XYZ file of C-alpha atoms in Angstrom:
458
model
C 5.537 -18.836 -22.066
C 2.350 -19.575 -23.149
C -1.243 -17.361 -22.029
C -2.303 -19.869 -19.669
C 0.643 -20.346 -17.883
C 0.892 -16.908 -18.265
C -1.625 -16.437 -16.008
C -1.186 -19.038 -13.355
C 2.245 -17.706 -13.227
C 1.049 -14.103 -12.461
C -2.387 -15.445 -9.884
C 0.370 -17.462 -7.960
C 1.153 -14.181 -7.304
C -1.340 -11.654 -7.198
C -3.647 -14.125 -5.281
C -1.970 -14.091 -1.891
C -1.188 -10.620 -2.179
C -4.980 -9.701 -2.840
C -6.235 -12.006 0.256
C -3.257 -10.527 2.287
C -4.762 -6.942 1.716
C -8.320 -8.339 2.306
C -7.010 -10.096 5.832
C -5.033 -5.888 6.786
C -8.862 -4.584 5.768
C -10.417 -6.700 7.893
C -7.808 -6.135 11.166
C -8.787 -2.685 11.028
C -13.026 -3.449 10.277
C -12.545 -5.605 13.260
C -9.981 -3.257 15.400
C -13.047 -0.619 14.712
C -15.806 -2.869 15.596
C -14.428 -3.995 18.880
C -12.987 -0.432 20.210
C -16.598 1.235 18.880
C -18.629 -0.575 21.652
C -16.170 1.148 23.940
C -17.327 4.353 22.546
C -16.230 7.310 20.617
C -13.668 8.676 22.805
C -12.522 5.062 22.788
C -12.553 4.643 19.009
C -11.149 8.409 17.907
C -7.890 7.462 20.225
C -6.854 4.683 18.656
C -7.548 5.864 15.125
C -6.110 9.260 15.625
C -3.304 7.692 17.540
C -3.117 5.397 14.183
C -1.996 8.189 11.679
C 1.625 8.063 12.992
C 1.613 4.883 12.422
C 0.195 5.414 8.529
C 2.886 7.700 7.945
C 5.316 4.981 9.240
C 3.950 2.943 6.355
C 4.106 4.948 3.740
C 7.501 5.206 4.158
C 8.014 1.457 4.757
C 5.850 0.834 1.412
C 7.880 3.333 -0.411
C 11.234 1.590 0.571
C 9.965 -1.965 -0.175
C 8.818 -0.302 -3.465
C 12.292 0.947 -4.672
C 14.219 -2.114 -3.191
C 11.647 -4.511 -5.136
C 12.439 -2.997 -8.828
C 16.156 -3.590 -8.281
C 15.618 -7.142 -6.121
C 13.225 -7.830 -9.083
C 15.630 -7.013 -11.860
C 18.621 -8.959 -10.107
C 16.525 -11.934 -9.383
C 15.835 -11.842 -13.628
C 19.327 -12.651 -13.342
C 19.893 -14.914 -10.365
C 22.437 -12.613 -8.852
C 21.703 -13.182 -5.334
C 24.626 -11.276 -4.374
C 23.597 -8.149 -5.277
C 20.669 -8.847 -4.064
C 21.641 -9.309 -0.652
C 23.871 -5.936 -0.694
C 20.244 -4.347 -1.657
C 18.812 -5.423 1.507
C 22.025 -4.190 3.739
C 20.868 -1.112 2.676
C 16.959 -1.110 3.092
C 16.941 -2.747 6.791
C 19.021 -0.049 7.584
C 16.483 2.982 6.511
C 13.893 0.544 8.106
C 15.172 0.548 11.173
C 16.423 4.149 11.790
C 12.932 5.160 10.706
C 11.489 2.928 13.315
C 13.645 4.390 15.649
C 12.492 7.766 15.240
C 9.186 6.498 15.491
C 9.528 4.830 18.505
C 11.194 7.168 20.261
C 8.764 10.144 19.670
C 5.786 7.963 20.296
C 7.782 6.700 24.332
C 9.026 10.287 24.672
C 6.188 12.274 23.554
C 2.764 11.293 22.771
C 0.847 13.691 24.300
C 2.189 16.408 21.828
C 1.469 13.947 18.616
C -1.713 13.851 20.244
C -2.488 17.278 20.299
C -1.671 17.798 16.685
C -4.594 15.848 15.591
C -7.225 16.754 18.702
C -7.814 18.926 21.424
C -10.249 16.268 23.339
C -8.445 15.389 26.658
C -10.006 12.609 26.925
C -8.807 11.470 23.276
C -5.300 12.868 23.961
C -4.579 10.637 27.147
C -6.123 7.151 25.883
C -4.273 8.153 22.924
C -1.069 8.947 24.585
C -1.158 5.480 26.459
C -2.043 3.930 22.770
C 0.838 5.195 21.303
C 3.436 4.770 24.354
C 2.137 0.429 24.058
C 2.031 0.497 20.162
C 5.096 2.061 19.023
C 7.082 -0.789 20.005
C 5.173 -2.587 17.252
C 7.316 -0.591 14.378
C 10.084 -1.957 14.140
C 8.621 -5.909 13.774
C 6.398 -4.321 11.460
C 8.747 -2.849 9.717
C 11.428 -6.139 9.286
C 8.179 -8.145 8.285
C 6.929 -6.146 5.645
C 10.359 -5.477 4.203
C 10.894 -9.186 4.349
C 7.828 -9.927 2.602
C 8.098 -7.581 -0.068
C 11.853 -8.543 -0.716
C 10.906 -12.463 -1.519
C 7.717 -11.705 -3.424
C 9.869 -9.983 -5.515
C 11.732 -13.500 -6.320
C 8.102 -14.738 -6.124
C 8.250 -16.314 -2.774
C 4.195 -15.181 -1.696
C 3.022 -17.247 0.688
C 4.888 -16.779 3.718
C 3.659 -13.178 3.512
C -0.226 -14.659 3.478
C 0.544 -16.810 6.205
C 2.455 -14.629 8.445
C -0.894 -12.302 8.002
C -3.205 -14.991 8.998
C -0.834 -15.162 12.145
C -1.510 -11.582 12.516
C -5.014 -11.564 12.381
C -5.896 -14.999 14.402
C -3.460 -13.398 17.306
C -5.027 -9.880 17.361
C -8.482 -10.981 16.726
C -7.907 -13.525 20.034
C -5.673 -10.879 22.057
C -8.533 -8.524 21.346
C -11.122 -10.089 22.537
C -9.069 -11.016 25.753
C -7.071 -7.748 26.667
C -9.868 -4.806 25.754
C -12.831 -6.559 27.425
C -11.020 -7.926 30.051
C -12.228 -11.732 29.230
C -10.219 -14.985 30.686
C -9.556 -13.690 33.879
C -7.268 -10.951 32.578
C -8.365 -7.198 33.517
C -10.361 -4.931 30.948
C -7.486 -2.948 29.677
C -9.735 -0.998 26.816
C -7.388 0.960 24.513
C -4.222 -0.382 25.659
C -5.530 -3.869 25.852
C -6.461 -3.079 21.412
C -2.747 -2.010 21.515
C -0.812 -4.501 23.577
C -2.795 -6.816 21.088
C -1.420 -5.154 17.886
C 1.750 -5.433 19.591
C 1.990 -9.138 19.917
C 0.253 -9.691 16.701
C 2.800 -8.117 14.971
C 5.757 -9.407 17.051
C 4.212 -12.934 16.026
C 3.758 -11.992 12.187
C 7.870 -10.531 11.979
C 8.599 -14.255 14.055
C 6.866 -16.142 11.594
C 8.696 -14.436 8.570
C 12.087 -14.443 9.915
C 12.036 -18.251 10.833
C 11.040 -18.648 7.355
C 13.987 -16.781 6.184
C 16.289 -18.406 8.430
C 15.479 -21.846 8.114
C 13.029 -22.577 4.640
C 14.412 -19.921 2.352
C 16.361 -21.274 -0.406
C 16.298 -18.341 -2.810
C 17.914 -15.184 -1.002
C 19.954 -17.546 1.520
C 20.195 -13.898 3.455
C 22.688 -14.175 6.333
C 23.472 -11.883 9.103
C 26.445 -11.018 7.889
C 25.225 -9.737 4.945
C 23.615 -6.832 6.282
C 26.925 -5.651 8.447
C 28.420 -3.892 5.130
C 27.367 -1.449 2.382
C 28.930 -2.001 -1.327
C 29.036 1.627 -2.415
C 28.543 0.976 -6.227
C 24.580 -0.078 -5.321
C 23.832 3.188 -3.231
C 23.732 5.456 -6.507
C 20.943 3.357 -8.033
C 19.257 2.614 -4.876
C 18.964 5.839 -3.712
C 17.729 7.113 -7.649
C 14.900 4.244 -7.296
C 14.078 4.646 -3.251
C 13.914 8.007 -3.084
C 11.109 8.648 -5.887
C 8.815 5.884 -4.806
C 9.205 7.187 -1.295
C 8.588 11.007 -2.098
C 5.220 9.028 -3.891
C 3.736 7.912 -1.582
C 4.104 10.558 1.189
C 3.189 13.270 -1.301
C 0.031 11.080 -2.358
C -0.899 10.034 1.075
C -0.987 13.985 2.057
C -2.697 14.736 -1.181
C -5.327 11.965 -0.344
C -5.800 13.539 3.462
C -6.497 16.955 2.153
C -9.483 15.264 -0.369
C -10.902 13.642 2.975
C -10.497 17.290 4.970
C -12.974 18.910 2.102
C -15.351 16.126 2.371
C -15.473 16.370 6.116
C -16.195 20.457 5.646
C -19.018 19.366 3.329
C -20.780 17.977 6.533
C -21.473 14.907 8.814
C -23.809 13.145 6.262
C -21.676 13.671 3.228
C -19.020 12.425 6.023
C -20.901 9.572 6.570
C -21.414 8.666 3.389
C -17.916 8.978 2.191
C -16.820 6.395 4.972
C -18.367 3.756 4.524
C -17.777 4.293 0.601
C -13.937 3.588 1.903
C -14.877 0.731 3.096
C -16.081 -0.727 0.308
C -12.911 1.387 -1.746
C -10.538 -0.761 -0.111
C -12.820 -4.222 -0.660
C -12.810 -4.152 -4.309
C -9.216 -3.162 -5.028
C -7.484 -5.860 -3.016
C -6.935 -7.515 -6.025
C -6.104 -4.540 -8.173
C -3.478 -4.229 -5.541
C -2.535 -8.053 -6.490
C -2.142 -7.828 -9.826
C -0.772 -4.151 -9.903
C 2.204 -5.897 -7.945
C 2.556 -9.130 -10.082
C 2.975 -6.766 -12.708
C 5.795 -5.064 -11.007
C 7.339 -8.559 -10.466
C 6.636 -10.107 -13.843
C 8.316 -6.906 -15.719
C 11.239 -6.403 -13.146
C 12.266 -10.209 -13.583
C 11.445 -10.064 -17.872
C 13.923 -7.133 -18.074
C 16.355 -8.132 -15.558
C 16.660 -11.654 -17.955
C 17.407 -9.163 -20.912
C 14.177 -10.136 -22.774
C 13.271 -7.086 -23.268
C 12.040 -8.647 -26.999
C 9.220 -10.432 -24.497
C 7.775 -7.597 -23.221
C 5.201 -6.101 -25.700
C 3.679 -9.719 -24.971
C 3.539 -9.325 -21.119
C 2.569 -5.699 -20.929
C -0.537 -6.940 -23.390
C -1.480 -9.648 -21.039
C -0.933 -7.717 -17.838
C -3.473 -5.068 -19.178
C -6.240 -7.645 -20.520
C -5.543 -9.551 -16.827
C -6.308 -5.761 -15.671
C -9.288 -5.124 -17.521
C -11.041 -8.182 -16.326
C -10.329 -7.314 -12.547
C -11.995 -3.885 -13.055
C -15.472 -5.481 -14.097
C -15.445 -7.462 -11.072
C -14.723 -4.149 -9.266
C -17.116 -2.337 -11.144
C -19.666 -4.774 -10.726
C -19.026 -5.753 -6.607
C -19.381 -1.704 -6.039
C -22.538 -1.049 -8.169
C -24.063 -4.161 -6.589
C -23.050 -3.063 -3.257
C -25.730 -0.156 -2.928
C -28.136 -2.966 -2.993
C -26.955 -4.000 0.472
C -26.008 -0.731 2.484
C -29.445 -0.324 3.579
C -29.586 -3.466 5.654
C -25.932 -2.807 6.802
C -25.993 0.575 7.949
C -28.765 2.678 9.990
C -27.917 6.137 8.656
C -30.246 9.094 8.018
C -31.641 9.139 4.917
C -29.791 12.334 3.914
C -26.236 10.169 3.802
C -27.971 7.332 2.374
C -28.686 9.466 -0.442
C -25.317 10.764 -1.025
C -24.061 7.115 -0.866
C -26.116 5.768 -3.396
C -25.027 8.325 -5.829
C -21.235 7.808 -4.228
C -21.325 4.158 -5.505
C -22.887 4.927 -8.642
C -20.074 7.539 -9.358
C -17.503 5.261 -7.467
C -18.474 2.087 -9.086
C -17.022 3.477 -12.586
C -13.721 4.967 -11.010
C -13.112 1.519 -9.297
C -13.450 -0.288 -12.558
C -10.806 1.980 -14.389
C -8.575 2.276 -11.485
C -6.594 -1.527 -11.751
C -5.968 -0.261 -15.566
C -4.220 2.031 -14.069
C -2.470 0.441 -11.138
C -1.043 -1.838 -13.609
C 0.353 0.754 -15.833
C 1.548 3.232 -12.940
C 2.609 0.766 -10.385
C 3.349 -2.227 -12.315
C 4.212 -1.696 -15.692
C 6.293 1.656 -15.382
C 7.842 1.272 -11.979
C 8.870 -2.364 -12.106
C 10.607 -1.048 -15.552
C 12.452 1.651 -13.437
C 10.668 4.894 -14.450
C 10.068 5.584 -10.963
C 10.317 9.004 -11.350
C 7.630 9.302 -14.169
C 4.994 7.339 -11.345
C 5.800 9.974 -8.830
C 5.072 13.464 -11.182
C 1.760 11.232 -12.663
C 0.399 10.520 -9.328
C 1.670 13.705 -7.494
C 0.495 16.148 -10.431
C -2.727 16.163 -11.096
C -3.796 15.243 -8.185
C -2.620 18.663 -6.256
C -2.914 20.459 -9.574
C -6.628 19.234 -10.719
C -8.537 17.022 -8.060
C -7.394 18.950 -5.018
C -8.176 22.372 -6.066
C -11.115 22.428 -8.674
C -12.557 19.966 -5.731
C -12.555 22.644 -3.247
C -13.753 25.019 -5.536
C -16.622 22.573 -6.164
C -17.740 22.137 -2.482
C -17.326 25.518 -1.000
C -17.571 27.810 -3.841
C -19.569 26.705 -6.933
C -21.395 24.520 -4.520
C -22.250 22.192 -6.963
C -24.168 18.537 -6.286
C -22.065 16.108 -3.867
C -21.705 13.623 -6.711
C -19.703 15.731 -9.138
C -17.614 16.798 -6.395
C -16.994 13.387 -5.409
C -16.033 13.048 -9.103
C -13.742 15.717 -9.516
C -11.790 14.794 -6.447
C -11.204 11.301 -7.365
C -10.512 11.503 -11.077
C -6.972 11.779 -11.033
C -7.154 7.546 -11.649
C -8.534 8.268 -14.688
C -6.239 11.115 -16.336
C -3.098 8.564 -14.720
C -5.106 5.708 -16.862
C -4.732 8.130 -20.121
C -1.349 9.592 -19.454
C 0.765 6.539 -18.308
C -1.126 4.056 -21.414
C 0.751 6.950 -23.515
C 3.717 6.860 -21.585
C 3.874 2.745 -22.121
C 2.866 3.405 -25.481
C 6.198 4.981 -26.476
C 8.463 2.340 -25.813
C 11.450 4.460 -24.198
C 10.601 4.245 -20.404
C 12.062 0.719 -19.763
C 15.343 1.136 -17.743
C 17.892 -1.618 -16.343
C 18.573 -0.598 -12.958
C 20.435 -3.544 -11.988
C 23.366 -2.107 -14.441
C 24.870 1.337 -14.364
C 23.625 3.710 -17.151
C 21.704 0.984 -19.293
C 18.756 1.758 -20.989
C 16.364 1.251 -22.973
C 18.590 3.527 -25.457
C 21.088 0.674 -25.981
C 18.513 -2.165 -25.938
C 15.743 -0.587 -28.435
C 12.503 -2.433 -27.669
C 9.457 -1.243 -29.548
C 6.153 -1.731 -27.576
């Protein structure tokens, strides 16, 4: 394949993927926005109420990313079958999950509630948040599963438009069920979650009618999911379980770096917000091409050209490169503009400015290492090697010499800031190494083949 098409081939990926992060961003700028004129109390519900659901994702990320290195692989090869026998297995960890969900978020709210405030207020428009919202898991969870499954046969649009669905339907339901507009009462909090609700009843819809009716590559049937073939639960369970275990461990990791910051008080708080904001602006795409990687390698190896892939992993990291100095530079020119966008004491404006400065240098090193962690290694089935990188140093390093920074060496807010994100950077060094060697690349679509019997120098 030649570099251009190359490169079409992988934006016909990334792209949608990047604008469908950029579209979940802005539901939740614009879920904030419209529950933050209802005040605090009104805001810290829904958001606190929220975590349950985050955990929910994780967990629905993590099985969409094991599922997606094997779907990948077997697509390389056009063996729908298998591929189908895959997917018996991850709607069924979807949905008991959901279940579980559901059912403690109907039977008991109030106690999730409690472990995350001890605001009455918060706890009971919380409580009715959760009871209205938890029926929204299980959609959620059959549409992103979905989604994931046919980008990995590079199928990307439905997922893009089934988000726009999404977002014109909450945006709308908002606007009608929280304020109370259109002669329908002011429901507040429930109103943002009834909203959610339908939104994502109408994004799983919009997918599913896709599948069942436009979907040519899959052909998934009904009756596919009603069996398990035992010889695929071995090498789904050795590729689920890692990526899962990943991003739960990192997710708690990454809570524990916002508790210190939140100790270092409000104005460091402040500033560290709104640095999220813009965080989670500039690495859409890094998320885009980290998971065009994924598919690109999973599909190269699953065709057996492994010969191809010093070629691709090349490209992939120059395509990588390039998307960091547009993150680098969107991030350092961003401190240009928070001035006129936020009114915050001058204190946190200080510690933002230097925030971005420090930030603007981890964001453009981080899609470097996306690429390698999440793209490069995992869609070549050394899942297990992504979870010790990413879960290592940073509960080893970042986590601890970050406390020590804030509370006992009290050193400037900047360096802390540093030393608590700069596990993206070690990753960078340790996972180029590990790609460097040329033994991670594993076939998980066939039992006990490796990299061993295929010999591919990189």
């Amino acid at each position: 394949m030649g570099k251009k098409q190359f490169y079409r081939s992988m934006m016909v990926i990334a792209m949608p993927i990047a604008l469908q992060n950029l579209i979940t961003v802005g539901v939740s700028m614009m879920d904030t926005l419209m529950l933050g004129s209802l005040g605090e109390a009104a805001l810290s519900a829904s958001a606190l109420a929220n975590q349950l659901f985050f955990i929910f994702t994780l967990v629905i990320y993590g099985t969409a990313g094991g599922t997606n290195v094997l779907v990948a692989q077997f697509w390389g090869r056009k063996d729908r079958e298998s591929i189908r026998r895959t997917l018996a297995y991850t709607y069924r960890i979807v949905l008991l999950f959901a279940f579980i969900m559901v059912a403690l978020s109907l039977f008991a709210p109030r106690m999730i509630m409690h472990i995350f405030t001890n605001d009455p207020e918060v706890i009971a428009l919380g409580a009715d948040y959760l009871r209205i919202v938890s029926v929204s898991y299980l959609f959620f969870g059959i549409a992103t599963i979905s989604g994931n499954v046919l980008r990995a046969v590079r199928t990307v649009r439905i997922g893009l438009i089934a988000s726009l669905v999404s977002l014109s339907v909450n945006i709308v339901l908002n606007w009608i069920l929280i304020f109370g507009n259109l002669g329908m009462p002011e429901m507040g909090v429930s109103g943002a979650a009834l909203a959610t609700t339908i939104a994502r009843i109408c994004e799983c819809i919009t997918v599913m009618v896709y599948m069942k009716y436009f979907e040519k590559k899959i052909m998934l049937k009904i009756r596919d999911l009603l069996h398990l073939d035992r010889s695929l639960r071995k090498r789904f369970i050795q590729n689920s379980v890692p990526v899962i275990c990943n991003e739960m461990l990192w997710s708690l990791g990454f809570s524990l770096l916002t508790v210190i910051i939140g100790h270092m008080g409000t104005a460091v708080t402040a500033a560290y917000s709104i640095y999220n904001v813009v965080s989670q602006l500039s690495s859409v795409m890094s998320q885009g091409i980290a998971a065009a990687a994924a598919v690109i390698v999973g599909n190269t190896i699953g065709a057996g050209k492994q010969g191809q892939l010093k070629e691709v992993i090349a490209r992939l990291q120059k395509a990588a490169v390039g998307v960091g100095l547009f993150a680098f530079t969107f991030v350092f020119l961003s401190r240009y503009s928070m001035p006129f966008l936020y009114d915050i004491s001058a204190e946190s404006m200080g510690y933002l400015m230097d925030i971005l400065l420090i930030g603007a240098f981890l964001e453009g090193l981080r899609p470097n290492a996306f690429v390698n962690m999440i793209g490069i290694l995992r869609g070549g089935g050394d899942a297990k090697f992504v979870l010790i990188n990413d879960i290592l140093f940073l509960w080893t390093i970042c986590i601890p010499l970050g406390y020590l920074c804030a509370f006992v060496w009290n050193l400037p807010v900047w360096l802390t800031f540093l030393v608590l994100r700069f596990d993206d950077v070690i990753k960078l060094g340790t996972s180029t190494i590990r790609i460097m060697q040329g033994r991670w690349i594993k076939d998980v679509t066939r039992e006990e083949k490796t990299i061993n019997e295929m010999e591919v120098s990189i």
